[in-house]
Amino acid sequence: MSANVPQFTLNNGTSMPAVGLGCWMGEPGQADRAYAMVKKSIQVGYRHFDTAAGYGNEEAVGRAIRESGIPRKEFHITTKLINWDHGRVSEAFSESLKALNCEYIDMYLIHWPQAASRSDMGNALPPDQSPTFVECWKDMEKLLDTGKVNSIGVSNFSIKTLETLLPHCSVVPATNQVECHPCLPQHDLKAYCESKGIVITAWGPLGRPGYNPSGPSLMADPTVTKIAEKHSVEVAQVLLSWGVQRKTVVVPKTENETRMKTNITLTALDDAEMDALDNLHKKPGMHRSLAEGIHKPDGKVFGWTYEQLGWPMTIGGVVVEK
């Protein structure tokens, strides 16, 4: 039986479960772990799965879904175009669809705005060098004519990159998947996307538990823990409920069956609690990215500077914009 998860209606009239399972296993591949995780989560009630070509586990995710025996139409499957395939969108999509072997893909995203070479993903092409993300998006739009994908969107796009992209769109992205949690609430980006009919999907909605960058802990913050105690729920449930209640899709990842169950069980937060979480990032040291590994010492992310990405950050991933 599927869990009682809210559904968000996208700008093309399709729907998307507000809670999904992220299938990035911390490193590419790990197919056996991904297969076991997805299989277990389906039994718990998950029907929304978020993977990517770059994760190296599309085949495992698709196999677990097929073997469940549950009708395909009950699932929402998202996968993503890797940076080095920006110039071969149709071929890359076909490869992902073949790997997933799931009839069709619900949501296909440009994983990152920067194109790169297969040999060196960290050395991205300049923003104005072909294939640009505008050219890539035009090829993404053509996929809709195949009947094999329901929705297309972007990931890790900022207001700056969306303002470059949107004037050239025949189809407005259905979602923009970005890092989003109370330390990085993305209030400005969320408002901008909503004004364009784009739903935010939050990756890292729990702030990467187990990763300890400099600064106070999100999971141990007293604002969050007090709300959890009041509702007799886990801290993760508070963070995910905040995300969904503010109309963002959340895709936490866990291999633990108990946490799978609690993560998909939302709790209603009152206005004061929502306001406290909305403003938690204003505490000293709290407003920052918690993304492990992507922020390089030279102030670049996969070869682009924060300025090129349109991310309001300083070197080291510390966010300075409020």
PDB file of C-alpha atoms in Angstrom:
ATOM      1  CA  MET A   1       0.000   0.000   0.000  1.00  0.00           C
ATOM      2  CA  SER A   2       1.307   3.444  -0.885  1.00  0.00           C
ATOM      3  CA  ALA A   3       1.773   6.048   1.831  1.00  0.00           C
ATOM      4  CA  ASN A   4      -0.603   8.973   2.254  1.00  0.00           C
ATOM      5  CA  VAL A   5       1.672  11.587   0.660  1.00  0.00           C
ATOM      6  CA  PRO A   6       0.394  14.928  -0.693  1.00  0.00           C
ATOM      7  CA  GLN A   7       0.533  15.425  -4.452  1.00  0.00           C
ATOM      8  CA  PHE A   8       1.627  18.702  -6.060  1.00  0.00           C
ATOM      9  CA  THR A   9       0.168  19.690  -9.424  1.00  0.00           C
ATOM     10  CA  LEU A  10       2.816  20.813 -11.913  1.00  0.00           C
ATOM     11  CA  ASN A  11       2.496  23.502 -14.571  1.00  0.00           C
ATOM     12  CA  ASN A  12       1.617  20.929 -17.243  1.00  0.00           C
ATOM     13  CA  GLY A  13      -1.251  19.443 -15.224  1.00  0.00           C
ATOM     14  CA  THR A  14       0.590  16.305 -14.110  1.00  0.00           C
ATOM     15  CA  SER A  15       1.111  15.535 -10.439  1.00  0.00           C
ATOM     16  CA  MET A  16       4.182  14.733  -8.357  1.00  0.00           C
ATOM     17  CA  PRO A  17       4.304  13.161  -4.884  1.00  0.00           C
ATOM     18  CA  ALA A  18       5.585  15.713  -2.384  1.00  0.00           C
ATOM     19  CA  VAL A  19       7.941  13.184  -0.758  1.00  0.00           C
ATOM     20  CA  GLY A  20      10.260  10.928  -2.695  1.00  0.00           C
ATOM     21  CA  LEU A  21      13.368   8.848  -2.088  1.00  0.00           C
ATOM     22  CA  GLY A  22      16.691  10.242  -3.264  1.00  0.00           C
ATOM     23  CA  CYS A  23      18.846   7.534  -4.831  1.00  0.00           C
ATOM     24  CA  TRP A  24      22.290   9.161  -4.684  1.00  0.00           C
ATOM     25  CA  MET A  25      24.249   6.670  -2.593  1.00  0.00           C
ATOM     26  CA  GLY A  26      27.148   8.991  -1.762  1.00  0.00           C
ATOM     27  CA  GLU A  27      29.239   7.819  -4.704  1.00  0.00           C
ATOM     28  CA  PRO A  28      28.460   6.632  -8.241  1.00  0.00           C
ATOM     29  CA  GLY A  29      27.242   3.079  -8.661  1.00  0.00           C
ATOM     30  CA  GLN A  30      26.442   1.116  -5.501  1.00  0.00           C
ATOM     31  CA  ALA A  31      23.766  -0.692  -7.513  1.00  0.00           C
ATOM     32  CA  ASP A  32      23.188  -3.441  -4.958  1.00  0.00           C
ATOM     33  CA  ARG A  33      22.600  -0.913  -2.185  1.00  0.00           C
ATOM     34  CA  ALA A  34      20.317   1.174  -4.371  1.00  0.00           C
ATOM     35  CA  TYR A  35      18.297  -1.892  -5.395  1.00  0.00           C
ATOM     36  CA  ALA A  36      17.846  -3.023  -1.794  1.00  0.00           C
ATOM     37  CA  MET A  37      16.929   0.497  -0.656  1.00  0.00           C
ATOM     38  CA  VAL A  38      14.301   1.038  -3.351  1.00  0.00           C
ATOM     39  CA  LYS A  39      12.834  -2.440  -2.890  1.00  0.00           C
ATOM     40  CA  LYS A  40      12.483  -1.883   0.866  1.00  0.00           C
ATOM     41  CA  SER A  41      11.058   1.608   0.431  1.00  0.00           C
ATOM     42  CA  ILE A  42       8.358   0.415  -1.975  1.00  0.00           C
ATOM     43  CA  GLN A  43       7.159  -1.983   0.719  1.00  0.00           C
ATOM     44  CA  VAL A  44       7.047   0.944   3.161  1.00  0.00           C
ATOM     45  CA  GLY A  45       4.915   2.955   0.726  1.00  0.00           C
ATOM     46  CA  TYR A  46       7.219   5.099  -1.405  1.00  0.00           C
ATOM     47  CA  ARG A  47       6.133   5.705  -4.991  1.00  0.00           C
ATOM     48  CA  HIS A  48       8.438   8.598  -5.965  1.00  0.00           C
ATOM     49  CA  PHE A  49      12.088   7.899  -6.808  1.00  0.00           C
ATOM     50  CA  ASP A  50      14.789  10.376  -7.773  1.00  0.00           C
ATOM     51  CA  THR A  51      17.872   9.097  -9.588  1.00  0.00           C
ATOM     52  CA  ALA A  52      20.248  10.331 -12.306  1.00  0.00           C
ATOM     53  CA  ALA A  53      22.551   9.080 -15.026  1.00  0.00           C
ATOM     54  CA  GLY A  54      25.422  10.352 -12.907  1.00  0.00           C
ATOM     55  CA  TYR A  55      24.383   8.207  -9.959  1.00  0.00           C
ATOM     56  CA  GLY A  56      25.186   5.051 -11.904  1.00  0.00           C
ATOM     57  CA  ASN A  57      22.223   3.107 -10.521  1.00  0.00           C
ATOM     58  CA  GLU A  58      19.300   3.690 -12.893  1.00  0.00           C
ATOM     59  CA  GLU A  59      19.177   0.005 -13.815  1.00  0.00           C
ATOM     60  CA  ALA A  60      18.974  -1.049 -10.158  1.00  0.00           C
ATOM     61  CA  VAL A  61      16.250   1.494  -9.373  1.00  0.00           C
ATOM     62  CA  GLY A  62      14.177   0.431 -12.365  1.00  0.00           C
ATOM     63  CA  ARG A  63      14.616  -3.271 -11.598  1.00  0.00           C
ATOM     64  CA  ALA A  64      13.353  -2.840  -8.033  1.00  0.00           C
ATOM     65  CA  ILE A  65      10.316  -0.943  -9.289  1.00  0.00           C
ATOM     66  CA  ARG A  66       9.499  -3.558 -11.951  1.00  0.00           C
ATOM     67  CA  GLU A  67       9.889  -6.448  -9.539  1.00  0.00           C
ATOM     68  CA  SER A  68       7.417  -4.881  -7.113  1.00  0.00           C
ATOM     69  CA  GLY A  69       4.539  -5.963  -9.351  1.00  0.00           C
ATOM     70  CA  ILE A  70       2.832  -2.618  -8.700  1.00  0.00           C
ATOM     71  CA  PRO A  71       1.394  -0.932 -11.811  1.00  0.00           C
ATOM     72  CA  ARG A  72       3.833   1.481 -13.438  1.00  0.00           C
ATOM     73  CA  LYS A  73       1.319   4.333 -13.338  1.00  0.00           C
ATOM     74  CA  GLU A  74       1.498   4.380  -9.525  1.00  0.00           C
ATOM     75  CA  PHE A  75       5.147   5.475  -9.603  1.00  0.00           C
ATOM     76  CA  HIS A  76       6.821   8.796 -10.283  1.00  0.00           C
ATOM     77  CA  ILE A  77      10.374   8.364 -11.582  1.00  0.00           C
ATOM     78  CA  THR A  78      12.778  11.265 -12.005  1.00  0.00           C
ATOM     79  CA  THR A  79      16.170  10.959 -13.655  1.00  0.00           C
ATOM     80  CA  LYS A  80      18.687  13.506 -14.911  1.00  0.00           C
ATOM     81  CA  LEU A  81      20.960  14.377 -17.811  1.00  0.00           C
ATOM     82  CA  ILE A  82      24.640  14.329 -16.863  1.00  0.00           C
ATOM     83  CA  ASN A  83      26.885  17.318 -17.638  1.00  0.00           C
ATOM     84  CA  TRP A  84      28.892  15.697 -20.420  1.00  0.00           C
ATOM     85  CA  ASP A  85      25.736  14.748 -22.358  1.00  0.00           C
ATOM     86  CA  HIS A  86      24.412  18.287 -22.928  1.00  0.00           C
ATOM     87  CA  GLY A  87      25.241  17.913 -26.618  1.00  0.00           C
ATOM     88  CA  ARG A  88      23.514  14.526 -26.996  1.00  0.00           C
ATOM     89  CA  VAL A  89      20.241  14.892 -25.128  1.00  0.00           C
ATOM     90  CA  SER A  90      18.182  12.456 -27.216  1.00  0.00           C
ATOM     91  CA  GLU A  91      20.786   9.709 -27.019  1.00  0.00           C
ATOM     92  CA  ALA A  92      21.337  10.197 -23.282  1.00  0.00           C
ATOM     93  CA  PHE A  93      17.615  10.117 -22.600  1.00  0.00           C
ATOM     94  CA  SER A  94      17.279   6.864 -24.552  1.00  0.00           C
ATOM     95  CA  GLU A  95      20.131   5.367 -22.532  1.00  0.00           C
ATOM     96  CA  SER A  96      18.479   6.324 -19.242  1.00  0.00           C
ATOM     97  CA  LEU A  97      15.121   4.973 -20.382  1.00  0.00           C
ATOM     98  CA  LYS A  98      16.753   1.702 -21.440  1.00  0.00           C
ATOM     99  CA  ALA A  99      18.592   1.413 -18.117  1.00  0.00           C
ATOM    100  CA  LEU A 100      15.456   2.098 -16.090  1.00  0.00           C
ATOM    101  CA  ASN A 101      13.366  -0.138 -18.374  1.00  0.00           C
ATOM    102  CA  CYS A 102      10.215   1.436 -16.963  1.00  0.00           C
ATOM    103  CA  GLU A 103       8.123   2.242 -20.101  1.00  0.00           C
ATOM    104  CA  TYR A 104       8.479   6.008 -19.695  1.00  0.00           C
ATOM    105  CA  ILE A 105      10.081   8.623 -17.466  1.00  0.00           C
ATOM    106  CA  ASP A 106       7.919  10.956 -15.397  1.00  0.00           C
ATOM    107  CA  MET A 107      10.457  13.775 -14.989  1.00  0.00           C
ATOM    108  CA  TYR A 108      13.724  14.376 -16.860  1.00  0.00           C
ATOM    109  CA  LEU A 109      16.015  17.132 -15.593  1.00  0.00           C
ATOM    110  CA  ILE A 110      19.130  18.960 -16.737  1.00  0.00           C
ATOM    111  CA  HIS A 111      21.204  17.957 -13.712  1.00  0.00           C
ATOM    112  CA  TRP A 112      23.514  21.001 -13.777  1.00  0.00           C
ATOM    113  CA  PRO A 113      23.524  24.099 -16.011  1.00  0.00           C
ATOM    114  CA  GLN A 114      27.202  23.633 -16.908  1.00  0.00           C
ATOM    115  CA  ALA A 115      28.263  21.361 -19.761  1.00  0.00           C
ATOM    116  CA  ALA A 116      31.496  19.408 -19.336  1.00  0.00           C
ATOM    117  CA  SER A 117      33.648  16.836 -21.070  1.00  0.00           C
ATOM    118  CA  ARG A 118      33.384  13.180 -20.129  1.00  0.00           C
ATOM    119  CA  SER A 119      37.084  13.106 -19.289  1.00  0.00           C
ATOM    120  CA  ASP A 120      36.968  16.037 -16.844  1.00  0.00           C
ATOM    121  CA  MET A 121      33.590  16.938 -15.351  1.00  0.00           C
ATOM    122  CA  GLY A 122      35.247  19.496 -13.076  1.00  0.00           C
ATOM    123  CA  ASN A 123      36.502  21.535 -16.027  1.00  0.00           C
ATOM    124  CA  ALA A 124      33.214  22.821 -17.402  1.00  0.00           C
ATOM    125  CA  LEU A 125      32.761  24.693 -20.661  1.00  0.00           C
ATOM    126  CA  PRO A 126      32.262  28.460 -20.302  1.00  0.00           C
ATOM    127  CA  PRO A 127      28.592  29.496 -20.041  1.00  0.00           C
ATOM    128  CA  ASP A 128      28.534  30.944 -23.573  1.00  0.00           C
ATOM    129  CA  GLN A 129      30.242  27.978 -25.262  1.00  0.00           C
ATOM    130  CA  SER A 130      28.102  25.449 -27.132  1.00  0.00           C
ATOM    131  CA  PRO A 131      26.300  23.412 -25.998  1.00  0.00           C
ATOM    132  CA  THR A 132      24.883  26.119 -23.733  1.00  0.00           C
ATOM    133  CA  PHE A 133      22.114  25.243 -21.301  1.00  0.00           C
ATOM    134  CA  VAL A 134      19.694  27.137 -23.580  1.00  0.00           C
ATOM    135  CA  GLU A 135      20.639  24.870 -26.493  1.00  0.00           C
ATOM    136  CA  CYS A 136      20.396  21.876 -24.183  1.00  0.00           C
ATOM    137  CA  TRP A 137      16.912  22.901 -23.057  1.00  0.00           C
ATOM    138  CA  LYS A 138      15.686  23.192 -26.649  1.00  0.00           C
ATOM    139  CA  ASP A 139      16.712  19.560 -27.131  1.00  0.00           C
ATOM    140  CA  MET A 140      14.999  18.651 -23.853  1.00  0.00           C
ATOM    141  CA  GLU A 141      11.759  20.141 -25.185  1.00  0.00           C
ATOM    142  CA  LYS A 142      11.953  17.859 -28.239  1.00  0.00           C
ATOM    143  CA  LEU A 143      11.819  14.823 -25.937  1.00  0.00           C
ATOM    144  CA  LEU A 144       8.189  15.616 -25.126  1.00  0.00           C
ATOM    145  CA  ASP A 145       7.274  14.653 -28.691  1.00  0.00           C
ATOM    146  CA  THR A 146       8.499  11.102 -28.093  1.00  0.00           C
ATOM    147  CA  GLY A 147       5.701  10.321 -25.650  1.00  0.00           C
ATOM    148  CA  LYS A 148       8.313   8.738 -23.400  1.00  0.00           C
ATOM    149  CA  VAL A 149       8.601  11.574 -20.857  1.00  0.00           C
ATOM    150  CA  ASN A 150       5.795  13.381 -19.068  1.00  0.00           C
ATOM    151  CA  SER A 151       7.635  16.431 -17.731  1.00  0.00           C
ATOM    152  CA  ILE A 152      10.989  18.158 -18.092  1.00  0.00           C
ATOM    153  CA  GLY A 153      12.790  20.429 -15.693  1.00  0.00           C
ATOM    154  CA  VAL A 154      16.108  21.694 -14.402  1.00  0.00           C
ATOM    155  CA  SER A 155      18.309  21.231 -11.373  1.00  0.00           C
ATOM    156  CA  ASN A 156      20.739  23.563  -9.605  1.00  0.00           C
ATOM    157  CA  PHE A 157      19.505  26.586 -11.559  1.00  0.00           C
ATOM    158  CA  SER A 158      19.505  30.026  -9.947  1.00  0.00           C
ATOM    159  CA  ILE A 159      17.449  33.137 -10.632  1.00  0.00           C
ATOM    160  CA  LYS A 160      20.312  34.279 -12.876  1.00  0.00           C
ATOM    161  CA  THR A 161      20.426  31.122 -14.988  1.00  0.00           C
ATOM    162  CA  LEU A 162      16.626  30.876 -15.140  1.00  0.00           C
ATOM    163  CA  GLU A 163      16.414  34.478 -16.340  1.00  0.00           C
ATOM    164  CA  THR A 164      18.794  33.519 -19.137  1.00  0.00           C
ATOM    165  CA  LEU A 165      16.840  30.362 -19.967  1.00  0.00           C
ATOM    166  CA  LEU A 166      13.169  31.311 -19.694  1.00  0.00           C
ATOM    167  CA  PRO A 167      12.965  33.819 -22.592  1.00  0.00           C
ATOM    168  CA  HIS A 168      13.980  30.962 -24.911  1.00  0.00           C
ATOM    169  CA  CYS A 169      11.565  28.367 -23.520  1.00  0.00           C
ATOM    170  CA  SER A 170       8.610  26.981 -25.416  1.00  0.00           C
ATOM    171  CA  VAL A 171       8.026  24.810 -22.348  1.00  0.00           C
ATOM    172  CA  VAL A 172       8.605  26.249 -18.868  1.00  0.00           C
ATOM    173  CA  PRO A 173      10.498  23.822 -16.605  1.00  0.00           C
ATOM    174  CA  ALA A 174       8.110  21.904 -14.361  1.00  0.00           C
ATOM    175  CA  THR A 175      10.539  21.843 -11.441  1.00  0.00           C
ATOM    176  CA  ASN A 176      13.909  23.199 -10.347  1.00  0.00           C
ATOM    177  CA  GLN A 177      15.713  20.792  -8.039  1.00  0.00           C
ATOM    178  CA  VAL A 178      18.106  22.611  -5.695  1.00  0.00           C
ATOM    179  CA  GLU A 179      19.706  22.247  -2.292  1.00  0.00           C
ATOM    180  CA  CYS A 180      17.045  23.436   0.149  1.00  0.00           C
ATOM    181  CA  HIS A 181      16.638  23.146   3.936  1.00  0.00           C
ATOM    182  CA  PRO A 182      16.263  25.613   6.843  1.00  0.00           C
ATOM    183  CA  CYS A 183      19.966  26.564   6.653  1.00  0.00           C
ATOM    184  CA  LEU A 184      19.493  27.366   2.971  1.00  0.00           C
ATOM    185  CA  PRO A 185      15.766  28.067   2.546  1.00  0.00           C
ATOM    186  CA  GLN A 186      16.125  29.632  -0.909  1.00  0.00           C
ATOM    187  CA  HIS A 187      13.330  32.106  -0.171  1.00  0.00           C
ATOM    188  CA  ASP A 188      14.141  34.398  -3.109  1.00  0.00           C
ATOM    189  CA  LEU A 189      14.601  31.549  -5.586  1.00  0.00           C
ATOM    190  CA  LYS A 190      11.431  29.834  -4.387  1.00  0.00           C
ATOM    191  CA  ALA A 191       9.382  33.029  -4.818  1.00  0.00           C
ATOM    192  CA  TYR A 192      10.859  33.569  -8.285  1.00  0.00           C
ATOM    193  CA  CYS A 193      10.120  30.002  -9.366  1.00  0.00           C
ATOM    194  CA  GLU A 194       6.590  30.174  -8.019  1.00  0.00           C
ATOM    195  CA  SER A 195       6.008  33.352 -10.043  1.00  0.00           C
ATOM    196  CA  LYS A 196       6.935  31.361 -13.158  1.00  0.00           C
ATOM    197  CA  GLY A 197       4.907  28.261 -12.250  1.00  0.00           C
ATOM    198  CA  ILE A 198       7.983  26.195 -11.354  1.00  0.00           C
ATOM    199  CA  VAL A 199       7.870  23.885  -8.317  1.00  0.00           C
ATOM    200  CA  ILE A 200      11.021  23.657  -6.203  1.00  0.00           C
ATOM    201  CA  THR A 201      12.275  20.158  -5.425  1.00  0.00           C
ATOM    202  CA  ALA A 202      14.641  20.069  -2.457  1.00  0.00           C
ATOM    203  CA  TRP A 203      17.697  17.868  -2.566  1.00  0.00           C
ATOM    204  CA  GLY A 204      19.513  17.484   0.728  1.00  0.00           C
ATOM    205  CA  PRO A 205      16.323  18.486   2.612  1.00  0.00           C
ATOM    206  CA  LEU A 206      17.805  17.199   5.866  1.00  0.00           C
ATOM    207  CA  GLY A 207      21.036  19.124   5.415  1.00  0.00           C
ATOM    208  CA  ARG A 208      23.151  16.006   4.822  1.00  0.00           C
ATOM    209  CA  PRO A 209      23.080  14.300   8.250  1.00  0.00           C
ATOM    210  CA  GLY A 210      26.501  12.966   9.142  1.00  0.00           C
ATOM    211  CA  TYR A 211      28.285  15.728   7.262  1.00  0.00           C
ATOM    212  CA  ASN A 212      29.767  18.260   9.649  1.00  0.00           C
ATOM    213  CA  PRO A 213      30.914  21.470   8.003  1.00  0.00           C
ATOM    214  CA  SER A 214      32.034  24.334  10.187  1.00  0.00           C
ATOM    215  CA  GLY A 215      29.072  25.942  11.874  1.00  0.00           C
ATOM    216  CA  PRO A 216      26.174  24.930  14.120  1.00  0.00           C
ATOM    217  CA  SER A 217      24.351  21.668  13.407  1.00  0.00           C
ATOM    218  CA  LEU A 218      20.945  21.827  11.726  1.00  0.00           C
ATOM    219  CA  MET A 219      19.768  18.484  13.118  1.00  0.00           C
ATOM    220  CA  ALA A 220      20.764  19.459  16.662  1.00  0.00           C
ATOM    221  CA  ASP A 221      19.523  23.041  16.560  1.00  0.00           C
ATOM    222  CA  PRO A 222      17.256  23.732  19.577  1.00  0.00           C
ATOM    223  CA  THR A 223      14.605  25.406  17.412  1.00  0.00           C
ATOM    224  CA  VAL A 224      14.209  22.184  15.452  1.00  0.00           C
ATOM    225  CA  THR A 225      14.571  19.777  18.361  1.00  0.00           C
ATOM    226  CA  LYS A 226      11.979  21.603  20.476  1.00  0.00           C
ATOM    227  CA  ILE A 227       9.428  21.389  17.661  1.00  0.00           C
ATOM    228  CA  ALA A 228      10.166  17.684  17.279  1.00  0.00           C
ATOM    229  CA  GLU A 229       9.722  17.111  21.019  1.00  0.00           C
ATOM    230  CA  LYS A 230       6.447  19.018  21.041  1.00  0.00           C
ATOM    231  CA  HIS A 231       5.024  16.800  18.287  1.00  0.00           C
ATOM    232  CA  SER A 232       6.727  13.616  19.535  1.00  0.00           C
ATOM    233  CA  VAL A 233       8.341  13.074  16.136  1.00  0.00           C
ATOM    234  CA  GLU A 234      11.862  12.801  14.763  1.00  0.00           C
ATOM    235  CA  VAL A 235      13.836  15.912  13.831  1.00  0.00           C
ATOM    236  CA  ALA A 236      13.876  14.727  10.213  1.00  0.00           C
ATOM    237  CA  GLN A 237      10.069  14.685  10.191  1.00  0.00           C
ATOM    238  CA  VAL A 238      10.013  18.325  11.256  1.00  0.00           C
ATOM    239  CA  LEU A 239      12.419  19.354   8.491  1.00  0.00           C
ATOM    240  CA  LEU A 240      10.559  17.396   5.815  1.00  0.00           C
ATOM    241  CA  SER A 241       7.155  18.586   7.018  1.00  0.00           C
ATOM    242  CA  TRP A 242       8.420  22.175   6.822  1.00  0.00           C
ATOM    243  CA  GLY A 243       9.533  21.551   3.252  1.00  0.00           C
ATOM    244  CA  VAL A 244       6.248  20.070   2.107  1.00  0.00           C
ATOM    245  CA  GLN A 245       4.132  22.578   4.005  1.00  0.00           C
ATOM    246  CA  ARG A 246       5.887  25.421   2.165  1.00  0.00           C
ATOM    247  CA  LYS A 247       4.987  23.682  -1.107  1.00  0.00           C
ATOM    248  CA  THR A 248       8.347  22.188  -2.017  1.00  0.00           C
ATOM    249  CA  VAL A 249       8.910  18.569  -2.975  1.00  0.00           C
ATOM    250  CA  VAL A 250      11.454  16.783  -0.749  1.00  0.00           C
ATOM    251  CA  VAL A 251      13.609  13.795  -1.701  1.00  0.00           C
ATOM    252  CA  PRO A 252      15.464  12.564   1.405  1.00  0.00           C
ATOM    253  CA  LYS A 253      17.625   9.456   1.183  1.00  0.00           C
ATOM    254  CA  THR A 254      17.886   6.702   3.770  1.00  0.00           C
ATOM    255  CA  GLU A 255      18.587   2.977   3.729  1.00  0.00           C
ATOM    256  CA  ASN A 256      17.127   2.521   7.212  1.00  0.00           C
ATOM    257  CA  GLU A 257      13.597   1.099   7.164  1.00  0.00           C
ATOM    258  CA  THR A 258      12.541   2.859  10.360  1.00  0.00           C
ATOM    259  CA  ARG A 259      13.657   6.226   9.007  1.00  0.00           C
ATOM    260  CA  MET A 260      11.981   5.471   5.701  1.00  0.00           C
ATOM    261  CA  LYS A 261       8.695   5.164   7.583  1.00  0.00           C
ATOM    262  CA  THR A 262       9.156   8.303   9.651  1.00  0.00           C
ATOM    263  CA  ASN A 263      10.429  10.366   6.706  1.00  0.00           C
ATOM    264  CA  ILE A 264       7.251   9.703   4.774  1.00  0.00           C
ATOM    265  CA  THR A 265       5.015  10.456   7.772  1.00  0.00           C
ATOM    266  CA  LEU A 266       4.446  14.201   7.880  1.00  0.00           C
ATOM    267  CA  THR A 267       3.238  16.295  10.796  1.00  0.00           C
ATOM    268  CA  ALA A 268       1.262  19.547  10.680  1.00  0.00           C
ATOM    269  CA  LEU A 269       3.259  22.563  11.863  1.00  0.00           C
ATOM    270  CA  ASP A 270       1.546  25.721  13.086  1.00  0.00           C
ATOM    271  CA  ASP A 271       2.296  29.213  11.768  1.00  0.00           C
ATOM    272  CA  ALA A 272       4.697  30.038  14.594  1.00  0.00           C
ATOM    273  CA  GLU A 273       6.688  26.850  13.980  1.00  0.00           C
ATOM    274  CA  MET A 274       6.831  27.477  10.244  1.00  0.00           C
ATOM    275  CA  ASP A 275       7.991  31.041  10.861  1.00  0.00           C
ATOM    276  CA  ALA A 276      10.689  29.863  13.263  1.00  0.00           C
ATOM    277  CA  LEU A 277      12.020  27.404  10.671  1.00  0.00           C
ATOM    278  CA  ASP A 278      11.741  29.976   7.867  1.00  0.00           C
ATOM    279  CA  ASN A 279      13.986  32.284   9.864  1.00  0.00           C
ATOM    280  CA  LEU A 280      16.354  29.746  11.415  1.00  0.00           C
ATOM    281  CA  HIS A 281      19.000  30.598   8.811  1.00  0.00           C
ATOM    282  CA  LYS A 282      19.301  34.098  10.329  1.00  0.00           C
ATOM    283  CA  LYS A 283      20.998  32.686  13.431  1.00  0.00           C
ATOM    284  CA  PRO A 284      24.759  33.342  13.482  1.00  0.00           C
ATOM    285  CA  GLY A 285      26.598  30.808  11.350  1.00  0.00           C
ATOM    286  CA  MET A 286      23.476  29.010  10.174  1.00  0.00           C
ATOM    287  CA  HIS A 287      22.944  30.470   6.697  1.00  0.00           C
ATOM    288  CA  ARG A 288      25.071  28.219   4.529  1.00  0.00           C
ATOM    289  CA  SER A 289      25.201  25.330   2.107  1.00  0.00           C
ATOM    290  CA  LEU A 290      25.566  21.891   3.657  1.00  0.00           C
ATOM    291  CA  ALA A 291      26.425  20.155   0.389  1.00  0.00           C
ATOM    292  CA  GLU A 292      29.407  17.922   0.895  1.00  0.00           C
ATOM    293  CA  GLY A 293      32.068  17.819  -1.766  1.00  0.00           C
ATOM    294  CA  ILE A 294      30.757  20.129  -4.475  1.00  0.00           C
ATOM    295  CA  HIS A 295      32.283  23.371  -3.148  1.00  0.00           C
ATOM    296  CA  LYS A 296      35.936  23.560  -4.166  1.00  0.00           C
ATOM    297  CA  PRO A 297      38.658  25.713  -2.522  1.00  0.00           C
ATOM    298  CA  ASP A 298      38.905  27.813  -5.689  1.00  0.00           C
ATOM    299  CA  GLY A 299      35.264  28.852  -5.324  1.00  0.00           C
ATOM    300  CA  LYS A 300      33.997  26.746  -8.210  1.00  0.00           C
ATOM    301  CA  VAL A 301      31.332  24.066  -8.550  1.00  0.00           C
ATOM    302  CA  PHE A 302      31.951  21.643 -11.428  1.00  0.00           C
ATOM    303  CA  GLY A 303      34.076  24.263 -13.130  1.00  0.00           C
ATOM    304  CA  TRP A 304      31.859  27.344 -12.813  1.00  0.00           C
ATOM    305  CA  THR A 305      32.285  30.157 -10.326  1.00  0.00           C
ATOM    306  CA  TYR A 306      29.459  31.096  -7.987  1.00  0.00           C
ATOM    307  CA  GLU A 307      29.015  34.236 -10.089  1.00  0.00           C
ATOM    308  CA  GLN A 308      28.579  32.194 -13.268  1.00  0.00           C
ATOM    309  CA  LEU A 309      26.105  29.911 -11.478  1.00  0.00           C
ATOM    310  CA  GLY A 310      24.268  32.867  -9.970  1.00  0.00           C
ATOM    311  CA  TRP A 311      24.773  31.484  -6.479  1.00  0.00           C
ATOM    312  CA  PRO A 312      25.202  34.101  -3.729  1.00  0.00           C
ATOM    313  CA  MET A 313      28.131  32.393  -2.015  1.00  0.00           C
ATOM    314  CA  THR A 314      31.704  32.975  -1.002  1.00  0.00           C
ATOM    315  CA  ILE A 315      34.604  30.563  -1.324  1.00  0.00           C
ATOM    316  CA  GLY A 316      34.054  27.531   0.877  1.00  0.00           C
ATOM    317  CA  GLY A 317      30.315  27.356   0.354  1.00  0.00           C
ATOM    318  CA  VAL A 318      29.348  29.905   3.021  1.00  0.00           C
ATOM    319  CA  VAL A 319      26.211  31.683   1.882  1.00  0.00           C
ATOM    320  CA  VAL A 320      26.213  35.414   2.394  1.00  0.00           C
ATOM    321  CA  GLU A 321      22.833  36.285   0.916  1.00  0.00           C
ATOM    322  CA  LYS A 322      19.918  36.399   3.360  1.00  0.00           C
TER     323      LYS A 322
END
